């Protein structure tokens, strides 16, 4: 046993507080005088060959050779760069080394010409073919053309676009009390589906659609006739039919214009407001007379929308003027395309004057009661559900723009008709729209896509109004000015027909989410105390504001002004 080799364990210095040797223990004698420097895998510990000239090498060691964004490619990475003792030092014989060019004379001359042409193009010269940069006006012209091409490609000052300052639809007074604000992001996850609870009747006079307008095109244009009649659009509190509803289950009264605006709230860009009247156990969602809900916007969602104000007097392409023009065009267009006949309903009590336009309304009941499933079944109609909390019925007045006969025995289809307008494609706020008179027949898809981008809020309101009316078709006409500088003469260039539910999906919207937003706003308003409130869309932030206002707000004639008159106020 004595002949076997002995084995003794080395002394181990344990570091209970971390990795590596402990600072409390003395270093081994073998490593006492060796300096330590941090080391990483990216350190340059050697060089296979260095073909850089000695002068450039000295510049890199001195830190004078810097690359893009101020980075120093001559310096080494972390670890070796922290101590000059570990930086690679070139040998002295490298200074005497030189690279010998073994190419022929022809190859050298070709290389010189190639470098000359590259240098001329890189400096943005006038495109000279002799390798010389042209100075003076030629050189400036070359540089400006290059800058113009860059601006065209990258949309010059594209970062400043979308900075359009918008104004509130109504200026909040000092005695207004902010009750709640709701951000658009909080509405994204809402979902609901209202149910049909019956009809309260149909009133007015509905026109019959003229099929001759199905053949209208840019080559077969039809002039838009001006109608002197006025189409009234009273609010829910002033509607005599809604006031006669005696059902105790009906707690909310509104018009399709107001409800569609709330359903499309997250798509809107311009400011709007809705007056909330809480009377006893009932809720009235009203609009202001002459407010933004009475005027369809134009290019509201464009990157550069039309300006609200201008230093030039009498400008016809301002947002308020375009909205008034669009209102008149829609009224005249509906009357003109439904002038082939009429169907009489019950007398319209608020739109029966001699100077008023023919219009028909359908009063519906929508069930907004929350329900839960009690027992499941194979079919949805057989599934049992129960109401959670109090039942909530909404009485809404919807519009019947026209009727489309579908046969002798079948009931005519109900239409919801509106018109898109084009004023001047060269004016500010046109939204980079195509010229309808040249592109509508050949590139209709591109024209519609542009309108969906520039007028997504207006189109969403029309789609939701058609859903509220349970319309069979949504027909959108294309009306353009005969002359860009004449806002009184227009021509009908064509139309497009949609199914309302399919059109909502084409706009990128969720029908269930729109009903959920409306359900949430109605539930919020039903919890308010009795009084008057105002729901406002913030003009420059994606949120909705709820104010409590004095009861006399908007009652005076002086307060019932056009919403566009406050465009200059904050």
Coordinates of C-alpha atoms in Angstrom, one line a residue:
X1 CA 0.0 0.0 0.0
X2 CA 2.9 2.4 0.6
X3 CA 3.9 2.2 -3.0
X4 CA 0.6 3.7 -4.3
X5 CA 0.6 7.4 -5.3
X6 CA -1.0 9.8 -2.9
X7 CA -3.7 12.2 -3.8
X8 CA -4.4 15.4 -1.9
X9 CA -7.2 17.9 -2.6
X10 CA -6.2 21.4 -3.6
X11 CA -7.2 24.3 -1.5
X12 CA -10.6 25.6 -2.7
X13 CA -11.6 29.2 -2.0
X14 CA -15.4 29.3 -1.9
X15 CA -17.3 32.5 -2.7
X16 CA -20.8 32.2 -1.1
X17 CA -21.9 35.7 -2.5
X18 CA -21.3 35.1 -6.2
X19 CA -19.3 33.6 -9.0
X20 CA -15.5 33.6 -9.2
X21 CA -12.8 34.0 -6.5
X22 CA -13.7 35.8 -3.4
X23 CA -12.1 39.2 -2.8
X24 CA -11.5 38.2 0.9
X25 CA -9.1 35.4 -0.1
X26 CA -5.6 36.3 -1.3
X27 CA -4.8 35.4 -4.9
X28 CA -2.6 32.5 -5.7
X29 CA 1.1 33.2 -6.1
X30 CA 1.1 32.1 -9.7
X31 CA -1.4 34.8 -10.7
X32 CA -0.3 37.5 -8.4
X33 CA 1.4 39.9 -10.9
X34 CA -0.8 39.2 -14.0
X35 CA -3.2 42.1 -14.7
X36 CA -6.9 41.4 -15.2
X37 CA -9.1 43.0 -17.8
X38 CA -12.8 42.2 -18.7
X39 CA -13.1 39.9 -21.6
X40 CA -15.9 39.2 -24.0
X41 CA -16.4 36.9 -27.0
X42 CA -16.3 39.9 -29.4
X43 CA -12.8 41.0 -28.5
X44 CA -10.3 41.2 -31.3
X45 CA -7.4 39.1 -29.9
X46 CA -5.5 38.7 -33.2
X47 CA -5.4 39.6 -36.9
X48 CA -4.9 37.3 -39.8
X49 CA -3.7 40.1 -42.1
X50 CA -4.0 43.8 -42.3
X51 CA -4.2 45.4 -45.8
X52 CA -4.8 48.9 -44.5
X53 CA -2.2 51.5 -45.3
X54 CA 0.0 52.5 -42.4
X55 CA -1.4 56.1 -42.4
X56 CA -5.0 54.9 -42.2
X57 CA -4.0 52.4 -39.5
X58 CA -2.6 55.2 -37.3
X59 CA -5.8 57.2 -37.9
X60 CA -7.9 54.3 -36.6
X61 CA -5.7 53.8 -33.6
X62 CA -6.0 57.5 -32.8
X63 CA -9.9 57.4 -33.2
X64 CA -10.1 59.7 -36.2
X65 CA -11.7 57.1 -38.5
X66 CA -15.4 57.0 -37.8
X67 CA -18.1 55.4 -39.7
X68 CA -21.9 56.0 -40.1
X69 CA -23.7 57.6 -37.1
X70 CA -20.4 58.5 -35.5
X71 CA -19.4 54.9 -34.7
X72 CA -15.6 54.3 -34.5
X73 CA -14.7 51.2 -36.5
X74 CA -11.1 51.6 -35.7
X75 CA -11.5 51.0 -32.0
X76 CA -12.0 47.5 -30.6
X77 CA -15.0 46.2 -28.7
X78 CA -15.7 46.0 -25.0
X79 CA -12.9 44.3 -23.0
X80 CA -9.9 45.1 -25.2
X81 CA -10.9 48.7 -25.5
X82 CA -11.0 49.3 -21.7
X83 CA -7.2 49.1 -21.2
X84 CA -4.5 50.3 -23.6
X85 CA -2.3 47.5 -22.5
X86 CA -4.4 45.0 -24.3
X87 CA -5.0 46.9 -27.6
X88 CA -3.4 45.2 -30.6
X89 CA -0.2 46.9 -31.6
X90 CA 1.0 46.5 -35.2
X91 CA 4.5 45.4 -35.8
X92 CA 7.1 47.8 -37.1
X93 CA 7.6 45.9 -40.3
X94 CA 4.0 46.6 -41.4
X95 CA 4.9 50.3 -42.1
X96 CA 7.3 49.2 -44.8
X97 CA 4.7 46.9 -46.5
X98 CA 3.0 48.1 -49.7
X99 CA 0.6 46.4 -52.1
X100 CA 1.8 46.1 -55.6
X101 CA -0.8 46.6 -58.4
X102 CA -0.1 43.9 -61.0
X103 CA -2.9 45.0 -63.4
X104 CA -2.2 46.1 -66.9
X105 CA -2.5 49.6 -68.2
X106 CA -5.9 49.0 -69.9
X107 CA -7.4 47.7 -66.7
X108 CA -6.1 50.7 -64.8
X109 CA -7.6 53.2 -67.3
X110 CA -11.0 51.4 -67.1
X111 CA -11.0 51.6 -63.4
X112 CA -10.3 55.3 -63.4
X113 CA -13.3 55.9 -65.8
X114 CA -15.6 53.8 -63.6
X115 CA -14.6 55.8 -60.5
X116 CA -15.1 59.0 -62.3
X117 CA -18.7 58.1 -63.4
X118 CA -19.6 56.9 -60.0
X119 CA -18.4 60.1 -58.4
X120 CA -20.4 62.3 -60.8
X121 CA -23.6 60.4 -60.2
X122 CA -23.1 60.4 -56.4
X123 CA -22.8 64.1 -56.3
X124 CA -26.1 64.7 -58.1
X125 CA -24.6 66.5 -61.0
X126 CA -26.3 67.3 -64.2
X127 CA -25.8 63.9 -65.7
X128 CA -22.6 64.8 -67.7
X129 CA -21.2 61.9 -69.7
X130 CA -17.4 62.9 -69.4
X131 CA -17.1 62.3 -65.7
X132 CA -17.1 66.0 -64.8
X133 CA -19.5 67.6 -62.4
X134 CA -21.4 70.5 -63.9
X135 CA -21.5 73.6 -61.7
X136 CA -23.8 76.6 -61.7
X137 CA -27.4 76.3 -62.8
X138 CA -26.9 72.8 -64.2
X139 CA -25.7 71.4 -61.0
X140 CA -28.4 73.1 -59.0
X141 CA -31.0 71.8 -61.4
X142 CA -29.8 68.3 -61.0
X143 CA -29.8 68.5 -57.2
X144 CA -33.3 70.0 -57.1
X145 CA -34.7 67.2 -59.4
X146 CA -33.2 64.6 -57.1
X147 CA -34.8 66.3 -54.1
X148 CA -38.1 66.5 -55.9
X149 CA -38.0 62.8 -56.7
X150 CA -37.2 62.0 -53.0
X151 CA -40.1 64.2 -51.9
X152 CA -42.5 62.5 -54.3
X153 CA -41.4 59.1 -53.2
X154 CA -41.4 59.6 -49.5
X155 CA -44.3 62.1 -49.4
X156 CA -42.5 65.3 -48.5
X157 CA -43.3 66.5 -45.0
X158 CA -45.4 63.4 -44.4
X159 CA -44.7 63.6 -40.7
X160 CA -46.6 66.9 -40.5
X161 CA -49.7 65.4 -42.1
X162 CA -52.6 64.6 -39.8
X163 CA -51.8 67.6 -37.6
X164 CA -55.0 69.3 -38.6
X165 CA -56.5 71.1 -35.6
X166 CA -60.2 70.6 -35.2
X167 CA -62.7 72.6 -33.2
X168 CA -65.4 71.6 -30.8
X169 CA -69.0 71.3 -32.1
X170 CA -70.1 73.4 -29.1
X171 CA -68.1 75.3 -26.6
X172 CA -68.4 74.0 -23.1
X173 CA -69.5 76.7 -20.7
X174 CA -68.0 77.4 -17.2
X175 CA -71.1 76.0 -15.5
X176 CA -70.8 72.6 -17.3
X177 CA -69.8 69.8 -15.1
X178 CA -67.7 66.9 -16.5
X179 CA -69.3 63.7 -15.4
X180 CA -67.3 61.0 -17.3
X181 CA -65.0 60.6 -20.2
X182 CA -64.7 57.4 -22.2
X183 CA -61.7 56.5 -24.4
X184 CA -62.3 54.8 -27.7
X185 CA -59.9 52.0 -26.7
X186 CA -62.2 51.0 -23.9
X187 CA -65.0 50.4 -26.4
X188 CA -63.1 47.9 -28.6
X189 CA -64.2 44.9 -26.6
X190 CA -67.9 45.6 -26.3
X191 CA -70.4 43.3 -28.0
X192 CA -74.1 43.1 -28.1
X193 CA -77.0 42.4 -30.5
X194 CA -80.3 44.3 -30.2
X195 CA -83.5 42.5 -31.0
X196 CA -86.5 43.5 -33.0
X197 CA -89.5 44.1 -30.7
X198 CA -92.0 45.2 -33.3
X199 CA -93.1 48.3 -35.2
X200 CA -95.0 51.4 -34.1
X201 CA -96.2 52.3 -37.6
X202 CA -95.1 54.0 -40.8
X203 CA -95.8 57.6 -41.6
X204 CA -95.3 59.9 -44.5
X205 CA -95.0 59.2 -48.2
X206 CA -92.3 57.0 -49.8
X207 CA -91.2 57.4 -53.4
X208 CA -90.8 54.6 -55.9
X209 CA -87.2 54.2 -57.3
X210 CA -86.7 55.0 -60.9
X211 CA -84.7 52.2 -62.7
X212 CA -83.5 54.7 -65.3
X213 CA -80.8 55.8 -62.9
X214 CA -79.3 52.2 -63.0
X215 CA -78.0 53.1 -66.5
X216 CA -76.4 56.4 -65.5
X217 CA -72.6 56.6 -66.1
X218 CA -70.0 59.2 -66.7
X219 CA -70.9 59.2 -70.4
X220 CA -74.7 59.2 -69.7
X221 CA -74.7 61.8 -67.0
X222 CA -77.9 63.2 -65.6
X223 CA -78.1 66.7 -64.2
X224 CA -79.2 67.0 -60.6
X225 CA -82.3 69.1 -60.3
X226 CA -82.6 71.6 -57.5
X227 CA -85.7 71.0 -55.3
X228 CA -87.0 74.0 -53.3
X229 CA -88.8 71.8 -50.8
X230 CA -87.4 71.4 -47.2
X231 CA -87.0 68.0 -45.5
X232 CA -87.5 68.4 -41.8
X233 CA -85.7 66.2 -39.3
X234 CA -87.1 66.9 -35.9
X235 CA -85.4 65.5 -32.8
X236 CA -86.9 62.8 -30.6
X237 CA -88.3 65.2 -27.9
X238 CA -90.3 67.0 -30.6
X239 CA -91.5 64.0 -32.5
X240 CA -95.3 63.7 -31.9
X241 CA -95.4 60.0 -32.7
X242 CA -92.7 59.2 -30.1
X243 CA -94.5 61.4 -27.5
X244 CA -97.6 59.2 -27.9
X245 CA -95.9 56.0 -27.0
X246 CA -97.6 54.8 -23.8
X247 CA -95.7 51.5 -23.3
X248 CA -94.1 51.6 -19.9
X249 CA -91.3 49.2 -21.1
X250 CA -90.1 51.8 -23.5
X251 CA -87.5 53.8 -21.7
X252 CA -85.3 55.3 -24.4
X253 CA -86.4 57.5 -27.4
X254 CA -84.2 58.5 -30.2
X255 CA -83.8 59.0 -34.0
X256 CA -81.7 56.9 -36.3
X257 CA -79.4 59.8 -36.9
X258 CA -78.4 60.0 -33.2
X259 CA -78.1 56.3 -32.7
X260 CA -76.0 55.8 -35.8
X261 CA -73.7 58.6 -34.7
X262 CA -73.1 56.8 -31.3
X263 CA -72.6 53.5 -33.0
X264 CA -70.0 54.9 -35.3
X265 CA -68.3 57.0 -32.6
X266 CA -65.0 55.2 -32.7
X267 CA -64.6 56.0 -36.5
X268 CA -65.4 59.7 -36.3
X269 CA -62.7 62.3 -36.6
X270 CA -64.7 65.5 -36.4
X271 CA -66.5 66.8 -33.3
X272 CA -70.2 66.1 -32.7
X273 CA -72.6 66.3 -29.8
X274 CA -75.8 64.7 -28.5
X275 CA -78.2 66.2 -26.0
X276 CA -79.4 63.8 -23.3
X277 CA -82.6 64.6 -21.5
X278 CA -83.3 62.5 -18.4
X279 CA -87.0 62.9 -17.6
X280 CA -88.3 60.7 -14.9
X281 CA -87.7 57.1 -15.8
X282 CA -87.3 57.9 -19.5
X283 CA -84.3 58.9 -21.6
X284 CA -84.4 61.2 -24.7
X285 CA -81.4 61.2 -27.0
X286 CA -81.7 64.5 -29.0
X287 CA -79.7 66.4 -31.5
X288 CA -79.3 70.1 -31.7
X289 CA -81.1 72.0 -34.4
X290 CA -78.4 73.2 -36.8
X291 CA -75.8 71.0 -35.2
X292 CA -73.3 68.8 -36.9
X293 CA -75.7 65.8 -37.1
X294 CA -77.8 67.8 -39.6
X295 CA -74.9 68.2 -42.1
X296 CA -73.0 65.2 -43.6
X297 CA -69.3 65.8 -43.4
X298 CA -67.0 65.8 -46.4
X299 CA -63.6 64.1 -46.3
X300 CA -63.7 64.0 -42.6
X301 CA -61.3 61.1 -42.3
X302 CA -58.8 62.3 -44.9
X303 CA -55.2 62.9 -44.0
X304 CA -55.6 66.6 -44.7
X305 CA -59.4 67.3 -44.3
X306 CA -60.9 70.6 -45.6
X307 CA -60.2 73.6 -43.4
X308 CA -62.8 75.0 -41.1
X309 CA -61.8 78.6 -41.6
X310 CA -59.9 80.6 -44.1
X311 CA -58.6 84.1 -44.5
X312 CA -60.2 84.3 -48.0
X313 CA -63.8 85.5 -47.9
X314 CA -66.4 83.5 -49.8
X315 CA -64.3 80.3 -50.1
X316 CA -66.6 77.5 -51.3
X317 CA -64.3 74.6 -50.3
X318 CA -64.3 75.1 -46.6
X319 CA -65.7 72.3 -44.4
X320 CA -68.9 74.2 -43.4
X321 CA -69.7 75.2 -47.0
X322 CA -69.1 71.6 -48.3
X323 CA -71.3 70.2 -45.5
X324 CA -74.2 72.5 -46.5
X325 CA -73.6 71.6 -50.2
X326 CA -73.7 67.9 -49.4
X327 CA -76.9 68.3 -47.4
X328 CA -78.7 69.9 -50.3
X329 CA -77.3 67.3 -52.8
X330 CA -78.6 64.4 -50.7
X331 CA -82.0 66.0 -50.4
X332 CA -82.3 66.6 -54.1
X333 CA -80.8 63.3 -55.1
X334 CA -83.3 61.3 -53.0
X335 CA -86.2 63.2 -54.4
X336 CA -85.0 62.9 -58.0
X337 CA -84.3 59.1 -58.0
X338 CA -87.6 58.3 -56.3
X339 CA -89.9 60.4 -58.4
X340 CA -91.6 57.6 -60.3
X341 CA -94.5 57.3 -57.9
X342 CA -95.3 57.2 -54.2
X343 CA -96.8 55.0 -51.5
X344 CA -98.9 56.7 -48.9
X345 CA -98.7 55.8 -45.2
X346 CA -100.2 57.4 -42.2
X347 CA -100.1 61.3 -42.3
X348 CA -96.8 62.7 -41.2
X349 CA -97.5 65.1 -38.4
X350 CA -94.3 67.2 -38.5
X351 CA -93.5 67.1 -42.2
X352 CA -96.9 67.8 -43.8
X353 CA -96.5 71.3 -45.0
X354 CA -96.7 72.4 -48.6
X355 CA -93.1 73.5 -48.7
X356 CA -91.8 70.3 -47.2
X357 CA -90.3 67.3 -49.1
X358 CA -91.9 63.9 -49.3
X359 CA -90.4 61.6 -46.8
X360 CA -91.4 58.4 -45.0
X361 CA -90.5 57.1 -41.6
X362 CA -90.7 53.8 -39.9
X363 CA -91.0 53.7 -36.1
X364 CA -89.5 50.6 -34.5
X365 CA -89.0 49.1 -31.1
X366 CA -85.6 47.6 -30.3
X367 CA -85.0 45.4 -27.3
X368 CA -81.8 46.3 -25.5
X369 CA -82.4 44.1 -22.4
X370 CA -79.5 42.0 -21.2
X371 CA -80.3 38.3 -21.3
X372 CA -78.6 35.1 -20.2
X373 CA -79.1 31.5 -21.5
X374 CA -81.1 29.2 -19.3
X375 CA -81.3 26.1 -21.4
X376 CA -79.6 25.2 -24.7
X377 CA -81.2 23.7 -27.8
X378 CA -80.2 22.7 -31.2
X379 CA -81.9 25.8 -32.7
X380 CA -81.5 29.3 -31.4
X381 CA -85.2 29.9 -31.5
X382 CA -85.9 27.1 -29.0
X383 CA -83.3 28.2 -26.5
X384 CA -84.7 29.6 -23.3
X385 CA -83.3 32.9 -22.0
X386 CA -84.2 35.2 -19.2
X387 CA -83.8 39.0 -18.8
X388 CA -81.2 40.2 -16.4
X389 CA -82.3 43.3 -14.5
X390 CA -84.9 45.7 -15.9
X391 CA -86.1 45.3 -19.5
X392 CA -85.1 48.2 -21.8
X393 CA -87.0 49.0 -25.0
X394 CA -85.8 51.7 -27.4
X395 CA -88.3 53.5 -29.6
X396 CA -86.4 54.8 -32.7
X397 CA -87.6 56.7 -35.8
X398 CA -85.9 55.4 -38.9
X399 CA -86.0 56.7 -42.5
X400 CA -87.5 55.1 -45.6
X401 CA -85.7 56.8 -48.5
X402 CA -87.6 54.9 -51.2
X403 CA -89.2 51.7 -52.3
X404 CA -88.1 49.2 -55.0
X405 CA -91.0 47.1 -56.5
X406 CA -90.0 43.4 -56.6
X407 CA -93.1 41.9 -58.1
X408 CA -96.9 41.9 -58.1
X409 CA -97.3 39.7 -55.0
X410 CA -94.0 40.5 -53.1
X411 CA -93.7 43.4 -50.8
X412 CA -91.5 46.2 -52.2
X413 CA -87.9 46.4 -51.0
X414 CA -87.1 49.2 -48.6
X415 CA -84.2 51.4 -49.7
X416 CA -81.9 53.7 -47.8
X417 CA -80.5 56.2 -50.3
X418 CA -77.6 58.7 -49.9
X419 CA -75.1 60.4 -52.2
X420 CA -71.3 61.0 -52.1
X421 CA -70.1 64.3 -53.4
X422 CA -67.0 65.5 -55.1
X423 CA -66.2 69.2 -55.3
X424 CA -62.7 70.0 -56.6
X425 CA -59.9 67.4 -56.7
X426 CA -57.2 70.1 -56.9
X427 CA -58.5 72.0 -53.8
X428 CA -57.0 71.5 -50.3
X429 CA -58.8 68.8 -48.4
X430 CA -59.7 66.7 -51.5
X431 CA -58.1 63.7 -49.9
X432 CA -56.1 62.6 -53.1
X433 CA -59.3 61.5 -54.7
X434 CA -59.5 60.3 -58.3
X435 CA -61.5 62.3 -60.8
X436 CA -64.9 60.6 -60.9
X437 CA -65.6 61.9 -64.4
X438 CA -62.6 60.0 -65.7
X439 CA -62.1 57.1 -63.4
X440 CA -65.5 56.1 -62.0
X441 CA -66.4 53.7 -64.9
X442 CA -63.0 52.3 -65.4
X443 CA -61.6 52.2 -61.9
X444 CA -64.7 52.1 -59.7
X445 CA -63.0 49.9 -57.1
X446 CA -60.2 52.4 -56.6
X447 CA -62.7 55.3 -56.3
X448 CA -64.8 53.4 -53.7
X449 CA -61.7 52.5 -51.7
X450 CA -60.6 56.1 -51.6
X451 CA -64.0 57.2 -50.4
X452 CA -64.0 54.6 -47.7
X453 CA -60.7 56.0 -46.5
X454 CA -61.7 59.7 -46.7
X455 CA -65.3 59.3 -45.5
X456 CA -65.3 56.2 -43.3
X457 CA -67.2 58.0 -40.6
X458 CA -70.0 59.2 -42.8
X459 CA -70.3 55.9 -44.6
X460 CA -70.5 54.1 -41.3
X461 CA -73.3 56.3 -40.1
X462 CA -75.2 55.6 -43.3
X463 CA -74.7 51.9 -42.9
X464 CA -75.9 51.9 -39.3
X465 CA -78.9 54.0 -40.3
X466 CA -79.8 51.4 -42.9
X467 CA -79.5 48.6 -40.2
X468 CA -81.7 50.5 -37.8
X469 CA -84.3 50.9 -40.5
X470 CA -84.0 47.2 -41.5
X471 CA -83.5 48.3 -45.1
X472 CA -83.1 45.8 -47.8
X473 CA -80.6 47.8 -49.8
X474 CA -78.2 50.7 -49.3
X475 CA -77.8 52.7 -52.5
X476 CA -75.1 55.3 -52.7
X477 CA -74.9 57.7 -55.6
X478 CA -72.0 59.6 -57.0
X479 CA -72.7 63.3 -57.6
X480 CA -70.0 65.7 -58.8
X481 CA -69.9 69.4 -59.7
X482 CA -70.3 70.3 -63.3
X483 CA -67.5 72.8 -62.8
X484 CA -65.2 72.8 -59.8
X485 CA -65.8 76.5 -59.3
X486 CA -69.6 76.3 -59.4
X487 CA -71.3 74.8 -56.3
X488 CA -74.8 75.2 -57.7
X489 CA -74.7 72.8 -60.6
X490 CA -74.1 69.1 -60.2
X491 CA -74.4 65.9 -62.2
X492 CA -75.3 62.3 -61.3
X493 CA -72.5 60.0 -62.5
X494 CA -73.5 56.6 -61.1
X495 CA -74.5 54.6 -58.1
X496 CA -73.5 51.5 -56.1
X497 CA -75.8 49.1 -54.3
X498 CA -74.9 47.3 -51.0
X499 CA -76.4 45.0 -48.4
X500 CA -76.2 47.0 -45.2
X501 CA -74.6 44.2 -43.1
X502 CA -72.1 43.4 -45.8
X503 CA -71.2 47.1 -46.2
X504 CA -70.4 47.4 -42.5
X505 CA -68.0 44.5 -42.9
X506 CA -66.4 46.1 -46.0
X507 CA -65.8 49.2 -43.9
X508 CA -63.8 47.1 -41.4
X509 CA -66.3 47.5 -38.7
X510 CA -68.0 44.9 -36.4
X511 CA -71.7 45.1 -36.2
X512 CA -71.8 43.4 -32.7
X513 CA -69.2 46.0 -31.4
X514 CA -71.4 48.9 -32.7
X515 CA -74.4 47.5 -30.9
X516 CA -72.3 47.0 -27.8
X517 CA -71.1 50.6 -27.8
X518 CA -74.7 51.8 -28.1
X519 CA -75.8 49.5 -25.3
X520 CA -73.0 50.8 -23.0
X521 CA -73.9 54.4 -23.6
X522 CA -77.6 53.8 -23.0
X523 CA -76.9 52.0 -19.8
X524 CA -74.6 54.8 -18.7
X525 CA -77.3 57.4 -19.4
X526 CA -80.0 55.5 -17.6
X527 CA -78.0 55.6 -14.4
X528 CA -77.8 59.4 -14.5
X529 CA -79.9 61.6 -12.3
X530 CA -82.7 63.6 -13.8
X531 CA -81.6 66.6 -15.8
X532 CA -79.9 67.6 -19.0
X533 CA -76.6 66.3 -20.3
X534 CA -74.4 66.6 -23.4
X535 CA -72.3 63.8 -24.9
X536 CA -69.5 65.3 -26.9
X537 CA -66.8 63.9 -29.1
X538 CA -63.5 65.5 -28.2
X539 CA -62.3 67.4 -31.3
X540 CA -58.6 66.3 -31.0
X541 CA -58.5 63.3 -28.8
X542 CA -60.1 59.8 -29.2
X543 CA -62.6 60.0 -26.4
X544 CA -66.2 60.9 -25.5
X545 CA -67.0 63.5 -22.9
X546 CA -70.2 63.5 -20.8
X547 CA -71.2 66.9 -19.3
X548 CA -74.0 67.9 -17.0
X549 CA -75.5 71.2 -18.2
X550 CA -78.1 73.6 -16.9
X551 CA -81.7 72.8 -18.0
X552 CA -81.9 76.0 -20.0
X553 CA -78.9 75.1 -22.2
X554 CA -79.7 75.3 -26.0
X555 CA -83.3 76.5 -25.3
X556 CA -82.9 80.1 -26.4
X557 CA -83.0 80.9 -30.1
X558 CA -79.6 82.5 -29.8
X559 CA -78.1 79.2 -28.7
X560 CA -79.7 77.3 -31.6
X561 CA -77.1 78.4 -34.1
X562 CA -75.3 76.5 -36.8
X563 CA -72.6 74.3 -35.5
X564 CA -70.3 75.7 -38.1
X565 CA -70.5 79.2 -36.6
X566 CA -68.4 78.1 -33.6
X567 CA -65.6 76.8 -35.9
X568 CA -63.4 79.6 -34.8
X569 CA -63.8 78.9 -31.1
X570 CA -61.9 76.4 -29.1

